[in-house]
Amino acid sequence: MYVLDSSAFIHDFHTTGQTSTIPLVRDELEDESAYRYDAMEGSGMHIHIPNDDTTEKVERAARESGDLEVLSETDVRLVAASFELDGTLVTDDYAMQNVAEKLNVDVEVIAREGIDEQRHWHFQCQGCGREFDEEKDRCPICGSALARKNPN
């Protein structure tokens, strides 16, 4: 089962396998890609709504990896749907790929190269420069904002 992100519709992804997506993807599409969604839904694409427990599990994994701040609700729910359906997530989004890999969800990329490695982001204070493993609203030392930083 392939679970399709909006990029699958935008780049006209084709497969002979079963497909699924979530309703929120339709809201992200315009013009031809929206017609592709409608046509695939009409020809039997499964529309899945992941349960809240799985969605929370994905959010925890994304928080741990440092990707939560860049994932939309649609992104989180797509990873959750892929997890529940034991499907292959079809996306070009690197943050989604990172979280999917953390949860052992298979990923297929379309227009870009996939990720080479899973990353656990660090967060650096914009004021005092201290680094933290976990995302926080503000630096507990000086109160400045934190920015996501590549750990390599």
mmCIF file of C-alpha atoms in Angstrom:
data_model
loop_
_atom_site.group_PDB
_atom_site.id
_atom_site.type_symbol
_atom_site.label_atom_id
_atom_site.label_comp_id
_atom_site.label_asym_id
_atom_site.label_seq_id
_atom_site.Cartn_x
_atom_site.Cartn_y
_atom_site.Cartn_z
ATOM 1 C CA MET A 1 0.000 0.000 0.000
ATOM 2 C CA TYR A 2 1.405 3.381 -1.025
ATOM 3 C CA VAL A 3 0.401 6.336 1.173
ATOM 4 C CA LEU A 4 0.543 9.471 -0.967
ATOM 5 C CA ASP A 5 1.688 12.914 0.111
ATOM 6 C CA SER A 6 0.656 15.949 -1.952
ATOM 7 C CA SER A 7 3.953 15.713 -3.891
ATOM 8 C CA ALA A 8 2.758 12.379 -5.331
ATOM 9 C CA PHE A 9 -0.193 14.180 -6.947
ATOM 10 C CA ILE A 10 1.860 17.207 -7.977
ATOM 11 C CA HIS A 11 4.503 15.055 -9.711
ATOM 12 C CA ASP A 12 1.942 12.607 -11.157
ATOM 13 C CA PHE A 13 3.181 9.501 -9.286
ATOM 14 C CA HIS A 14 2.058 6.259 -10.940
ATOM 15 C CA THR A 15 1.851 2.782 -9.474
ATOM 16 C CA THR A 16 -0.074 -0.405 -10.096
ATOM 17 C CA GLY A 17 -0.202 -1.031 -6.332
ATOM 18 C CA GLN A 18 -2.922 -0.002 -3.925
ATOM 19 C CA THR A 19 -2.913 3.637 -2.857
ATOM 20 C CA SER A 20 -4.136 5.575 0.131
ATOM 21 C CA THR A 21 -3.955 9.111 1.456
ATOM 22 C CA ILE A 22 -5.668 11.346 4.009
ATOM 23 C CA PRO A 23 -8.364 14.000 3.440
ATOM 24 C CA LEU A 24 -6.045 16.883 4.442
ATOM 25 C CA VAL A 25 -3.875 16.259 1.354
ATOM 26 C CA ARG A 26 -6.747 17.339 -0.905
ATOM 27 C CA ASP A 27 -6.745 20.756 0.792
ATOM 28 C CA GLU A 28 -3.095 21.307 -0.249
ATOM 29 C CA LEU A 29 -3.711 20.660 -3.946
ATOM 30 C CA GLU A 30 -4.707 22.963 -6.807
ATOM 31 C CA ASP A 31 -5.487 22.646 -10.506
ATOM 32 C CA GLU A 32 -4.276 19.442 -12.188
ATOM 33 C CA SER A 33 -2.967 17.839 -9.007
ATOM 34 C CA ALA A 34 -6.392 18.284 -7.370
ATOM 35 C CA TYR A 35 -8.010 16.609 -10.392
ATOM 36 C CA ARG A 36 -5.538 13.714 -10.050
ATOM 37 C CA TYR A 37 -6.545 13.300 -6.401
ATOM 38 C CA ASP A 38 -10.240 13.289 -7.308
ATOM 39 C CA ALA A 39 -9.691 10.828 -10.163
ATOM 40 C CA MET A 40 -7.686 8.449 -7.981
ATOM 41 C CA GLU A 41 -10.269 8.664 -5.200
ATOM 42 C CA GLY A 42 -12.975 7.882 -7.756
ATOM 43 C CA SER A 43 -11.036 4.871 -9.008
ATOM 44 C CA GLY A 44 -10.620 3.290 -5.588
ATOM 45 C CA MET A 45 -7.859 5.089 -3.681
ATOM 46 C CA HIS A 46 -8.396 4.429 0.051
ATOM 47 C CA ILE A 47 -8.950 7.525 2.204
ATOM 48 C CA HIS A 48 -7.606 6.851 5.694
ATOM 49 C CA ILE A 49 -7.966 8.832 8.914
ATOM 50 C CA PRO A 50 -5.284 7.827 11.439
ATOM 51 C CA ASN A 51 -6.280 7.470 15.070
ATOM 52 C CA ASP A 52 -5.206 9.978 17.705
ATOM 53 C CA ASP A 53 -2.895 7.531 19.532
ATOM 54 C CA THR A 54 -0.828 6.950 16.395
ATOM 55 C CA THR A 55 -0.775 10.667 15.612
ATOM 56 C CA GLU A 56 0.577 11.345 19.124
ATOM 57 C CA LYS A 57 3.225 8.633 18.635
ATOM 58 C CA VAL A 58 4.383 10.359 15.422
ATOM 59 C CA GLU A 59 4.464 13.738 17.184
ATOM 60 C CA ARG A 60 6.632 12.262 19.967
ATOM 61 C CA ALA A 61 9.034 10.773 17.403
ATOM 62 C CA ALA A 62 9.170 14.104 15.534
ATOM 63 C CA ARG A 63 9.810 15.980 18.780
ATOM 64 C CA GLU A 64 12.655 13.569 19.628
ATOM 65 C CA SER A 65 14.236 13.962 16.179
ATOM 66 C CA GLY A 66 13.772 17.758 16.193
ATOM 67 C CA ASP A 67 11.474 17.747 13.154
ATOM 68 C CA LEU A 68 8.161 18.616 14.822
ATOM 69 C CA GLU A 69 8.455 22.386 14.281
ATOM 70 C CA VAL A 70 8.690 21.957 10.491
ATOM 71 C CA LEU A 71 5.948 19.339 10.079
ATOM 72 C CA SER A 72 2.382 20.390 9.335
ATOM 73 C CA GLU A 73 -0.642 18.578 10.738
ATOM 74 C CA THR A 74 -1.022 16.986 7.295
ATOM 75 C CA ASP A 75 2.583 15.731 7.425
ATOM 76 C CA VAL A 76 2.152 14.201 10.885
ATOM 77 C CA ARG A 77 -1.099 12.504 9.917
ATOM 78 C CA LEU A 78 0.405 11.111 6.694
ATOM 79 C CA VAL A 79 3.234 9.479 8.624
ATOM 80 C CA ALA A 80 0.656 8.161 11.104
ATOM 81 C CA ALA A 81 -1.472 6.730 8.267
ATOM 82 C CA SER A 82 1.598 5.041 6.760
ATOM 83 C CA PHE A 83 2.436 3.556 10.159
ATOM 84 C CA GLU A 84 -1.110 2.250 10.731
ATOM 85 C CA LEU A 85 -1.460 0.802 7.229
ATOM 86 C CA ASP A 86 2.064 -0.670 7.268
ATOM 87 C CA GLY A 87 2.409 1.227 4.002
ATOM 88 C CA THR A 88 5.134 2.974 2.060
ATOM 89 C CA LEU A 89 5.044 6.736 2.442
ATOM 90 C CA VAL A 90 5.462 8.497 -0.917
ATOM 91 C CA THR A 91 6.919 11.957 -0.278
ATOM 92 C CA ASP A 92 9.751 14.338 -1.124
ATOM 93 C CA ASP A 93 9.661 15.994 2.308
ATOM 94 C CA TYR A 94 12.944 15.408 4.175
ATOM 95 C CA ALA A 95 11.509 15.959 7.667
ATOM 96 C CA MET A 96 8.730 13.436 6.970
ATOM 97 C CA GLN A 97 11.332 10.979 5.680
ATOM 98 C CA ASN A 98 13.395 11.451 8.841
ATOM 99 C CA VAL A 99 10.445 10.793 11.172
ATOM 100 C CA ALA A 100 9.210 7.877 9.042
ATOM 101 C CA GLU A 101 12.640 6.269 9.231
ATOM 102 C CA LYS A 102 12.653 6.715 13.024
ATOM 103 C CA LEU A 103 9.347 4.776 13.125
ATOM 104 C CA ASN A 104 10.534 2.116 10.619
ATOM 105 C CA VAL A 105 8.055 3.272 7.973
ATOM 106 C CA ASP A 106 9.222 2.639 4.389
ATOM 107 C CA VAL A 107 9.575 5.717 2.183
ATOM 108 C CA GLU A 108 9.640 6.156 -1.586
ATOM 109 C CA VAL A 109 10.763 9.498 -3.005
ATOM 110 C CA ILE A 110 9.560 11.032 -6.251
ATOM 111 C CA ALA A 111 11.391 14.067 -7.587
ATOM 112 C CA ARG A 112 14.276 14.438 -5.133
ATOM 113 C CA GLU A 113 16.848 12.131 -3.656
ATOM 114 C CA GLY A 114 15.841 10.550 -0.353
ATOM 115 C CA ILE A 115 17.625 11.154 2.918
ATOM 116 C CA ASP A 116 21.019 9.504 3.408
ATOM 117 C CA GLU A 117 20.831 9.295 7.164
ATOM 118 C CA GLN A 118 18.458 9.881 10.041
ATOM 119 C CA ARG A 119 19.198 13.065 11.978
ATOM 120 C CA HIS A 120 18.617 14.034 15.574
ATOM 121 C CA TRP A 121 18.594 17.827 15.508
ATOM 122 C CA HIS A 122 20.168 20.034 18.157
ATOM 123 C CA PHE A 123 18.884 23.432 19.209
ATOM 124 C CA GLN A 124 21.137 26.437 19.714
ATOM 125 C CA CYS A 125 20.334 29.544 21.712
ATOM 126 C CA GLN A 126 20.424 32.650 19.530
ATOM 127 C CA GLY A 127 21.586 34.726 22.508
ATOM 128 C CA CYS A 128 24.196 32.836 24.543
ATOM 129 C CA GLY A 129 25.017 30.096 21.998
ATOM 130 C CA ARG A 130 24.385 27.136 24.304
ATOM 131 C CA GLU A 131 23.161 23.940 22.635
ATOM 132 C CA PHE A 132 20.342 21.663 23.753
ATOM 133 C CA ASP A 133 19.243 18.192 22.646
ATOM 134 C CA GLU A 134 15.565 18.988 23.144
ATOM 135 C CA GLU A 135 13.457 21.735 21.655
ATOM 136 C CA LYS A 136 12.351 24.356 24.182
ATOM 137 C CA ASP A 137 10.315 27.529 23.767
ATOM 138 C CA ARG A 138 13.144 29.681 25.133
ATOM 139 C CA CYS A 139 16.688 29.218 26.421
ATOM 140 C CA PRO A 140 16.468 28.337 30.145
ATOM 141 C CA ILE A 141 19.736 30.236 30.720
ATOM 142 C CA CYS A 142 19.210 33.616 29.028
ATOM 143 C CA GLY A 143 15.628 33.485 27.690
ATOM 144 C CA SER A 144 16.528 33.929 23.991
ATOM 145 C CA ALA A 145 14.906 31.987 21.161
ATOM 146 C CA LEU A 146 16.357 28.653 20.022
ATOM 147 C CA ALA A 147 17.093 27.676 16.409
ATOM 148 C CA ARG A 148 17.282 24.165 14.982
ATOM 149 C CA LYS A 149 20.870 23.209 14.159
ATOM 150 C CA ASN A 150 22.250 20.383 12.043
ATOM 151 C CA PRO A 151 24.095 18.011 14.417
ATOM 152 C CA ASN A 152 26.904 17.345 11.915
#
